[in-house]
mmCIF file of N, CA and C in Angstrom:
data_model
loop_
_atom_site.group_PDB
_atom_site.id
_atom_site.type_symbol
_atom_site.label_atom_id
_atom_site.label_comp_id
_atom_site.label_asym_id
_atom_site.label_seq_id
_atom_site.Cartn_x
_atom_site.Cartn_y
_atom_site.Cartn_z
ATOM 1 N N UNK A 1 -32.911 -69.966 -78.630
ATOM 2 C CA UNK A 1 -33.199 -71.185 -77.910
ATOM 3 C C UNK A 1 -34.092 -70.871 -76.706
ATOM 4 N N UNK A 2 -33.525 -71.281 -75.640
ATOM 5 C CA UNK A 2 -34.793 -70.747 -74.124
ATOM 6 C C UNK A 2 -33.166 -70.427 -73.003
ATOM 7 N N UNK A 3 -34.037 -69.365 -72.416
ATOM 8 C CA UNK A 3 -33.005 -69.338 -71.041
ATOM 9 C C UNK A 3 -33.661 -69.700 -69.783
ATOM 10 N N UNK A 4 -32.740 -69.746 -69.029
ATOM 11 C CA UNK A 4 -32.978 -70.495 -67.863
ATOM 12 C C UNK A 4 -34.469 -69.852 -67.128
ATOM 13 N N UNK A 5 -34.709 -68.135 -66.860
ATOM 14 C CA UNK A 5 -35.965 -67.538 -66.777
ATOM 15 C C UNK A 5 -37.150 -67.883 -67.631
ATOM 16 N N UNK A 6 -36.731 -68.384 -68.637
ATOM 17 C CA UNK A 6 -37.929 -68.814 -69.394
ATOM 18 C C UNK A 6 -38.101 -70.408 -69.550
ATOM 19 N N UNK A 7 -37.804 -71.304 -68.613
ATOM 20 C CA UNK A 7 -37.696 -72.362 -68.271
ATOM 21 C C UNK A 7 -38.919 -72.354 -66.958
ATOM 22 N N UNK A 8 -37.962 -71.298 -66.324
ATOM 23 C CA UNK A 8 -38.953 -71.158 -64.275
ATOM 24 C C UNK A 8 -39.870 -70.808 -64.850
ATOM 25 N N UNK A 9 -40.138 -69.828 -65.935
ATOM 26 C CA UNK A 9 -41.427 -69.345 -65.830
ATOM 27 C C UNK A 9 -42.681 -70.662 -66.679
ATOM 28 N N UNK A 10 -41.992 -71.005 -67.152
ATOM 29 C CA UNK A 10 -42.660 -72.296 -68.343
ATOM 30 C C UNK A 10 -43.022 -73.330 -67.460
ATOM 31 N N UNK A 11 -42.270 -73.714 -66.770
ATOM 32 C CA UNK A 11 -42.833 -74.963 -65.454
ATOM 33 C C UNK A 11 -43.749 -74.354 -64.736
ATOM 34 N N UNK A 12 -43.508 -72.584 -63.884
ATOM 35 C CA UNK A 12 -44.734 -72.303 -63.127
ATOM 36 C C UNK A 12 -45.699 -72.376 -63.885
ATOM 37 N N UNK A 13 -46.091 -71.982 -65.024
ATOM 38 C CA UNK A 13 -47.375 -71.824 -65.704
ATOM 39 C C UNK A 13 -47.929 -73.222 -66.278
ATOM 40 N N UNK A 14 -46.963 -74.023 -66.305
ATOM 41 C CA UNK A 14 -47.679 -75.687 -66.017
ATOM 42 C C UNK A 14 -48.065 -75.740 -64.589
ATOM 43 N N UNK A 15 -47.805 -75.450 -63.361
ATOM 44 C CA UNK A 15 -47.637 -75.713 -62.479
ATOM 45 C C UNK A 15 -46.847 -77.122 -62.494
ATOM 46 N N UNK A 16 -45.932 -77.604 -62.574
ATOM 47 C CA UNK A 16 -45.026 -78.583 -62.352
ATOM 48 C C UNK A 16 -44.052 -78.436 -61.565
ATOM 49 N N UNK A 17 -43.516 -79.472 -60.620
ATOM 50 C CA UNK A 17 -41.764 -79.360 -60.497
ATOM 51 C C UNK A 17 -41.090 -79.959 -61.488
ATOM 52 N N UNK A 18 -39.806 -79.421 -60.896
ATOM 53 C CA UNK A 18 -38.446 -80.543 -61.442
ATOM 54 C C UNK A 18 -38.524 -81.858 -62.325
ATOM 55 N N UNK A 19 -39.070 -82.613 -60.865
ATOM 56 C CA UNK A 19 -38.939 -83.962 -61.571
ATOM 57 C C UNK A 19 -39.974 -84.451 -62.711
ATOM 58 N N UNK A 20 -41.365 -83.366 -62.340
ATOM 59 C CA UNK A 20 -42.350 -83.992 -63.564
ATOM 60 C C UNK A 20 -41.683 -83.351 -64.954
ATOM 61 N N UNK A 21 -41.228 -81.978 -64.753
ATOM 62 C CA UNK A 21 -40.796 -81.649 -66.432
ATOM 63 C C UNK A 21 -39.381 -83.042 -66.764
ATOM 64 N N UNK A 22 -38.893 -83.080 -65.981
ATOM 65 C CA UNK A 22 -37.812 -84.795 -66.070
ATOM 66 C C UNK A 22 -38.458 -85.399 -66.684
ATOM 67 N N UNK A 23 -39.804 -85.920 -66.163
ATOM 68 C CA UNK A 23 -40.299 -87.198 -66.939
ATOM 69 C C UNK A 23 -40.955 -87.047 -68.070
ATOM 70 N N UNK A 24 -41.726 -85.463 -68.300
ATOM 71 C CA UNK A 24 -41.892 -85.430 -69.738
ATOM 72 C C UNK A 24 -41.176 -85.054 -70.949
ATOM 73 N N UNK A 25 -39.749 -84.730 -70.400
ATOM 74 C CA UNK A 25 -38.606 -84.462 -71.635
ATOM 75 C C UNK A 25 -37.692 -85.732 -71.474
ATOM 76 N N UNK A 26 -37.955 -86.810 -70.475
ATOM 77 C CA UNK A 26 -37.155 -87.660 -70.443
ATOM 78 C C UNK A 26 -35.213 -87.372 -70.159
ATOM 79 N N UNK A 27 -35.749 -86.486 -69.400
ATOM 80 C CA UNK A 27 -33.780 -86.087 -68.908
ATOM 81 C C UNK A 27 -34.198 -86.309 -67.482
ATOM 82 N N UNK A 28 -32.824 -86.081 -66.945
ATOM 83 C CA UNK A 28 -32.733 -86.729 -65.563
ATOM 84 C C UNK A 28 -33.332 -85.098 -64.833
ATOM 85 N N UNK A 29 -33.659 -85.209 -63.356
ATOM 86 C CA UNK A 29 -33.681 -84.148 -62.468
ATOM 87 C C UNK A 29 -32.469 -83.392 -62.248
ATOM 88 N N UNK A 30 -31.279 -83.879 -62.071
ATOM 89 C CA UNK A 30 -30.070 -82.739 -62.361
ATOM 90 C C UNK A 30 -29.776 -82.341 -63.478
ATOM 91 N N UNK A 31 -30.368 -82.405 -64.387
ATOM 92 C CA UNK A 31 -29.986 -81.963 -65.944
ATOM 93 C C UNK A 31 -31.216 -80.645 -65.713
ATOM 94 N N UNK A 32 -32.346 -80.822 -65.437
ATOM 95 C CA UNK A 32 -33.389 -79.700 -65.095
ATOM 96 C C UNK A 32 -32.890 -78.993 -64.370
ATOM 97 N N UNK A 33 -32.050 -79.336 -63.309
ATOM 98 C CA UNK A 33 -31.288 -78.342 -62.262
ATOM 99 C C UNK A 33 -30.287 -77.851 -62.730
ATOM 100 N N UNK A 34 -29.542 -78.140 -63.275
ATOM 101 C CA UNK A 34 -28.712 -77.412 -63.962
ATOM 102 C C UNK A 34 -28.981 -76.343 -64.978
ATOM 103 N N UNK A 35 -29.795 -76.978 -65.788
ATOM 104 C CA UNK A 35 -30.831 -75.819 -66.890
ATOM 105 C C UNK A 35 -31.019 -75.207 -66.586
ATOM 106 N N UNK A 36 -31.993 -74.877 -64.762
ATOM 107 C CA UNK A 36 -32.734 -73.655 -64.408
ATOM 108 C C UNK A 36 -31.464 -72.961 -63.964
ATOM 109 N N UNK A 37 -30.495 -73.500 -63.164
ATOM 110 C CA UNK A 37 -29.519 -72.667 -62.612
ATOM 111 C C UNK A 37 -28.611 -72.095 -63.489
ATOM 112 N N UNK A 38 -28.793 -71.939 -64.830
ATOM 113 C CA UNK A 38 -27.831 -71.212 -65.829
ATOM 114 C C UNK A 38 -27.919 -70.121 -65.841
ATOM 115 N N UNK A 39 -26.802 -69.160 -66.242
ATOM 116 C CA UNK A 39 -26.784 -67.229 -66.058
ATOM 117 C C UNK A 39 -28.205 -67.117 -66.621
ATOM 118 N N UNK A 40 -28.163 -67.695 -68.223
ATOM 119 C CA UNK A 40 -29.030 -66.909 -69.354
ATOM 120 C C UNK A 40 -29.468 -67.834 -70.198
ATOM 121 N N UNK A 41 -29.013 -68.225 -71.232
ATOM 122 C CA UNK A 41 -29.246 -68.924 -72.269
ATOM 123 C C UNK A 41 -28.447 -70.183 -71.774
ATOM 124 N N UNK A 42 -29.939 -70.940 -71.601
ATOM 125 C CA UNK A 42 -29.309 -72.886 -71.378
ATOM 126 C C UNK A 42 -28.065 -73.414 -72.530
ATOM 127 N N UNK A 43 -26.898 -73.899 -71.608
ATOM 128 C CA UNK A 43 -26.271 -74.643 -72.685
ATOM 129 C C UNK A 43 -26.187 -75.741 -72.258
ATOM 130 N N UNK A 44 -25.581 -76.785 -73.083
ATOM 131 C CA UNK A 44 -25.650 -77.935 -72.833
ATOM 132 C C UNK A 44 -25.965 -78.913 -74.230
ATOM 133 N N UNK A 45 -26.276 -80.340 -73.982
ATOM 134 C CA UNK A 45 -26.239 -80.709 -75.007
ATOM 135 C C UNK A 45 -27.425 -80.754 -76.010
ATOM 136 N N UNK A 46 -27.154 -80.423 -76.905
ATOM 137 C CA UNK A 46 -28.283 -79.907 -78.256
ATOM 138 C C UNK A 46 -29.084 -80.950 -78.311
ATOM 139 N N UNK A 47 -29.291 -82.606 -78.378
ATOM 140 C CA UNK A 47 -30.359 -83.246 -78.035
ATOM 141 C C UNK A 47 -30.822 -83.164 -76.193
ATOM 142 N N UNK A 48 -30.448 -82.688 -75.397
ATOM 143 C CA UNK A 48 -31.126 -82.696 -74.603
ATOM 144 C C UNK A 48 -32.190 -80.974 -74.456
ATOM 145 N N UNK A 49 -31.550 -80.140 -74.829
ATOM 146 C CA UNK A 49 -32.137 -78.983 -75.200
ATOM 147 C C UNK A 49 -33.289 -79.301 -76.276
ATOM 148 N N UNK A 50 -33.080 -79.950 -77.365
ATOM 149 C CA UNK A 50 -34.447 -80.533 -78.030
ATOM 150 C C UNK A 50 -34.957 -81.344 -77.571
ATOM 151 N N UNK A 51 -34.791 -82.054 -76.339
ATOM 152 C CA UNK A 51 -36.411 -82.661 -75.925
ATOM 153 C C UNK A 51 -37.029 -82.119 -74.972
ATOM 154 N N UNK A 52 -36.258 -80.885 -74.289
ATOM 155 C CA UNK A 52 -36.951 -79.830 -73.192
ATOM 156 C C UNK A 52 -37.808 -79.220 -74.240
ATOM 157 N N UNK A 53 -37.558 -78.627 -75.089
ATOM 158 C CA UNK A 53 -38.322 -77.417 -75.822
ATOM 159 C C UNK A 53 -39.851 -78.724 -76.629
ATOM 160 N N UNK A 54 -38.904 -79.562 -77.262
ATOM 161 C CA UNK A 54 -40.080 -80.776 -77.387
ATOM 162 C C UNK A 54 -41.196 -80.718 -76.187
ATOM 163 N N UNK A 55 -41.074 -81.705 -75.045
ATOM 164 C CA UNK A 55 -41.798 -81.255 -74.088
ATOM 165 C C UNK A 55 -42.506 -80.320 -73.549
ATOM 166 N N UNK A 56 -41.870 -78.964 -73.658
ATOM 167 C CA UNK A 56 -42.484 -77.620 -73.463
ATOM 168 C C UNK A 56 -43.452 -77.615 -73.873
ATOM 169 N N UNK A 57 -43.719 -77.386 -75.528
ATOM 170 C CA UNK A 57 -44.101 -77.251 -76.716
ATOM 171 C C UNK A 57 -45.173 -78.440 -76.035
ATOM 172 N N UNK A 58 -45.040 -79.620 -76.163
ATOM 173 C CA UNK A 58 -46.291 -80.383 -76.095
ATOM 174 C C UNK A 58 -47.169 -80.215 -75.057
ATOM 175 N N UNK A 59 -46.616 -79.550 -74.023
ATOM 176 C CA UNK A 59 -47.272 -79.367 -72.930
ATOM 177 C C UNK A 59 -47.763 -78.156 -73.161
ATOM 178 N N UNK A 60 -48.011 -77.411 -74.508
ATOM 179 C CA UNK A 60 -48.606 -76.099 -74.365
ATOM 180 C C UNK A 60 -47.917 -75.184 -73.946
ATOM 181 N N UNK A 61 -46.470 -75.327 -74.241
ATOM 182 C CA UNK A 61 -45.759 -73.397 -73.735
ATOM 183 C C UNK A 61 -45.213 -73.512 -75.417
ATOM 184 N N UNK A 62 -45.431 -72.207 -75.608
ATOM 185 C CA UNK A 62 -45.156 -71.598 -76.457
ATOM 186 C C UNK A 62 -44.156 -70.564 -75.768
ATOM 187 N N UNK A 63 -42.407 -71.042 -76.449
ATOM 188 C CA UNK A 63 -41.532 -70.328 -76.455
ATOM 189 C C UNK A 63 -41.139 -68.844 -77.137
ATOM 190 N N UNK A 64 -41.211 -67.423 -76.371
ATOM 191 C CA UNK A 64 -41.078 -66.149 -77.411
ATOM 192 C C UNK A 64 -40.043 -65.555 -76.953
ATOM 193 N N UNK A 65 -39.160 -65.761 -78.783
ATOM 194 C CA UNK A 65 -38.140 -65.001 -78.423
ATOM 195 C C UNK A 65 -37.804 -63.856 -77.878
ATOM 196 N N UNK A 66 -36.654 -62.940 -77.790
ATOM 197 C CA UNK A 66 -36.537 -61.315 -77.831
ATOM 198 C C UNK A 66 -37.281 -60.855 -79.162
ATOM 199 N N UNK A 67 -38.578 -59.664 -79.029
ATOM 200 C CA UNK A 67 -38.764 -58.679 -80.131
ATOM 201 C C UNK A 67 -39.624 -59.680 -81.077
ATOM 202 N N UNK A 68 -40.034 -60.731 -80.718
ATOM 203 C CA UNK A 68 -40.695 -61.612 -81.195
ATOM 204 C C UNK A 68 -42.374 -61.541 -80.792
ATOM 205 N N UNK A 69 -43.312 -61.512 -81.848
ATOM 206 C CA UNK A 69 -44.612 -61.881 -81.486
ATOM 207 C C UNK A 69 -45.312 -63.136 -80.915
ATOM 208 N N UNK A 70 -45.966 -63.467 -80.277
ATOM 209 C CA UNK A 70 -46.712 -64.800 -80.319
ATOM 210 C C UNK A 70 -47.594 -64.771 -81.433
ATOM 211 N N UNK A 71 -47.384 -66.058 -81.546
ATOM 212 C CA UNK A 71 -48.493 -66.102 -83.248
ATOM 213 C C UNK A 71 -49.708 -67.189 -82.604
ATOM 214 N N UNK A 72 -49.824 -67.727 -81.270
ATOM 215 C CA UNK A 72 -51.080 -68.333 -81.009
ATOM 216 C C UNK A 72 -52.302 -67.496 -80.015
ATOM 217 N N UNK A 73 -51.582 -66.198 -79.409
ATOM 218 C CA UNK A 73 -52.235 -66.022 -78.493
ATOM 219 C C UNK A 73 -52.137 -66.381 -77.277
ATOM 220 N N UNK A 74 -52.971 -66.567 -76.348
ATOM 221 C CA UNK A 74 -53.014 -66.964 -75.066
ATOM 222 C C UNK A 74 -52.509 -66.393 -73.853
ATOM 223 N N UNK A 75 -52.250 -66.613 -72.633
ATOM 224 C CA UNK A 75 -51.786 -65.944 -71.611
ATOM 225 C C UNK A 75 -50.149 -66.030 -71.706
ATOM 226 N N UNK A 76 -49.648 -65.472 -71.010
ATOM 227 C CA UNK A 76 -48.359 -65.756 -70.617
ATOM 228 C C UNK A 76 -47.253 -64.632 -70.011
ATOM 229 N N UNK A 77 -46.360 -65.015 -69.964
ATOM 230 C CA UNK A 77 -45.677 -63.498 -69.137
ATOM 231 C C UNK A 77 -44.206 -63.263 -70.059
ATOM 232 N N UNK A 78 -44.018 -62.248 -69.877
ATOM 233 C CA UNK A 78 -42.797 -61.589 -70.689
ATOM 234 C C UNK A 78 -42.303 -60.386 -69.998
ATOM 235 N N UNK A 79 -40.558 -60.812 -69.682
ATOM 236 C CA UNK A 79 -40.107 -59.241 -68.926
ATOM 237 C C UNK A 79 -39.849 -58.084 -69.948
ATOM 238 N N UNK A 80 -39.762 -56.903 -69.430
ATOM 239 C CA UNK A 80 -40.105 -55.868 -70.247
ATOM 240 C C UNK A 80 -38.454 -55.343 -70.662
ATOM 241 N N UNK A 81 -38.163 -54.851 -71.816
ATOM 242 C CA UNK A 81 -36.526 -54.953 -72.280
ATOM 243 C C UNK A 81 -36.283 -54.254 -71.254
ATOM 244 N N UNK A 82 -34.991 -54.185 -70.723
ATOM 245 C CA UNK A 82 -34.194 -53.706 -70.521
ATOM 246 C C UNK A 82 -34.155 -53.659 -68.316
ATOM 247 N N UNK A 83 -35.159 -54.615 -68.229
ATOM 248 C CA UNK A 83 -35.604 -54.999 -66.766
ATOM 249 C C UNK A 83 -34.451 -56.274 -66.133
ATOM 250 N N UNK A 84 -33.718 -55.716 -65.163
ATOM 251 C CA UNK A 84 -32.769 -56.721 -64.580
ATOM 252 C C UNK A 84 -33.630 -57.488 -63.329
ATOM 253 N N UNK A 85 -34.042 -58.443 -63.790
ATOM 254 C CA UNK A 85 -34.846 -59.241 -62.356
ATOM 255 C C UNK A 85 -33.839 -59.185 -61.460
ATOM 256 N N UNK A 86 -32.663 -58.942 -60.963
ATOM 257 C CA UNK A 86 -32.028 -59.550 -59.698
ATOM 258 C C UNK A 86 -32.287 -58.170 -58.951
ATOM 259 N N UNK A 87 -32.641 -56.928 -59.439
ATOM 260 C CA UNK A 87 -32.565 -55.997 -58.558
ATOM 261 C C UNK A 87 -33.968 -55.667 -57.838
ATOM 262 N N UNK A 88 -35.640 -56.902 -58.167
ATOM 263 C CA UNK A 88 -36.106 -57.085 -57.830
ATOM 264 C C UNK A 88 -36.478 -58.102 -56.987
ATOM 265 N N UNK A 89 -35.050 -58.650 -56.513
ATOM 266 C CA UNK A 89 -34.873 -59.818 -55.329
ATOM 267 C C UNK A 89 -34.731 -59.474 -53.944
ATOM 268 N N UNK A 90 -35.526 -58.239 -53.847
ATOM 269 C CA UNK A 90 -35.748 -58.021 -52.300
ATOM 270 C C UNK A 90 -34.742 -57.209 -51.870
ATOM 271 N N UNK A 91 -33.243 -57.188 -52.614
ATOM 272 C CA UNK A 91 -32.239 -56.397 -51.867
ATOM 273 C C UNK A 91 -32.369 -55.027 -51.437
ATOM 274 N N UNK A 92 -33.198 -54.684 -52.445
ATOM 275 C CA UNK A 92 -33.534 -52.926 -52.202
ATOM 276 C C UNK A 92 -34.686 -52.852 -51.525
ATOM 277 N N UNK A 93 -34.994 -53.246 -50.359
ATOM 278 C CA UNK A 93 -35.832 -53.096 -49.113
ATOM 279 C C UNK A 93 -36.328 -51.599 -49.261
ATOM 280 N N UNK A 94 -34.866 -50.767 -49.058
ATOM 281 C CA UNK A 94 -35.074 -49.400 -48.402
ATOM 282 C C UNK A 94 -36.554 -48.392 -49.755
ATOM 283 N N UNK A 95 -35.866 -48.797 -50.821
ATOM 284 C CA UNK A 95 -37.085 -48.671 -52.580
ATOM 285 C C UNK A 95 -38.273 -48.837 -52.324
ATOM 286 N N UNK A 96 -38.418 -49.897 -51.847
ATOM 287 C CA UNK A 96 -39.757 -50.922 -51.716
ATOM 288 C C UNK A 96 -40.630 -50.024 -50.390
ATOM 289 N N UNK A 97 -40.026 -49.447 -49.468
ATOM 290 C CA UNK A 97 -40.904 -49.366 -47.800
ATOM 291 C C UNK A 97 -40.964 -47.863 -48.668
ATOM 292 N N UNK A 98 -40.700 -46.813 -49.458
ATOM 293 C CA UNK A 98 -41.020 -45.693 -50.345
ATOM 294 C C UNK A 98 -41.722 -45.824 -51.085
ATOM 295 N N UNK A 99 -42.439 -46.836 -51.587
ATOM 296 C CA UNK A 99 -43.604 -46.986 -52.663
ATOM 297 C C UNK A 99 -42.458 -47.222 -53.977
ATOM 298 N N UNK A 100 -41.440 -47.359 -53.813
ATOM 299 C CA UNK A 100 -40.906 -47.309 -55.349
ATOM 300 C C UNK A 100 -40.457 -48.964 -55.580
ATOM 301 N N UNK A 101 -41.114 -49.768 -55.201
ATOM 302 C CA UNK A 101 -40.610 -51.419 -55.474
ATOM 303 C C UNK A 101 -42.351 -51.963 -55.446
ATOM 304 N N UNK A 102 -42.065 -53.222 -55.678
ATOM 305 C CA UNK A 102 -43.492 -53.830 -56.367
ATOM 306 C C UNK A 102 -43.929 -54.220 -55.040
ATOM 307 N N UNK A 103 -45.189 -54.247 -54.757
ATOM 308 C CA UNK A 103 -46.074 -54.631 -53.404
ATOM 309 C C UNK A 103 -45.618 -55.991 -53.481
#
């Protein structure tokens, strides 16, 4: 299906907020807030999960699974296996001022 990281990243690369992906999947703004704020994999209800990915999809994101190819091409971003984004949330300052964290 999509997880919540591949939601943030699908709206930045529309450049959209909240409420515009709302109005083109037709769910409310706390249903989007809730989506993005999930551990991992969005749950919730299976027609509202099909008109996010609907929407996505029409708006030009192409959803890729784990270990999965893109079959259209184009730009886009993908974390690399086995990469925990939270330990690139700034906590490890001391990493980062050593050259060993991302500029």
């Amino acid at each position: 299906m999509i997880t919540a990281p591949q939601l943030r990243a699908a709206r930045a690369l529309l450049g959209i907020d909240q409420r515009r992906l709302a109005e083109l999947s037709g769910l409310s703004v706390p249903t989007i807030q809730r989506m993005e704020a999930s551990e991992a994999m969005i749950r919730g209800n299976v027609d509202s999960l099909m008109k996010l990915i609907a929407a996505l999809e029409a708006a030009g994101i192409e959803l890729i699974g784990e270990g999965a190819t893109s079959q259209a091409g184009g730009r886009g971003v993908r974390l690399k296996a086995g990469l925990n984004p939270a330990r690139i949330s700034g906590a490890d300052e001391a990493e980062a001022e050593v050259g060993g964290g991302l500029p």
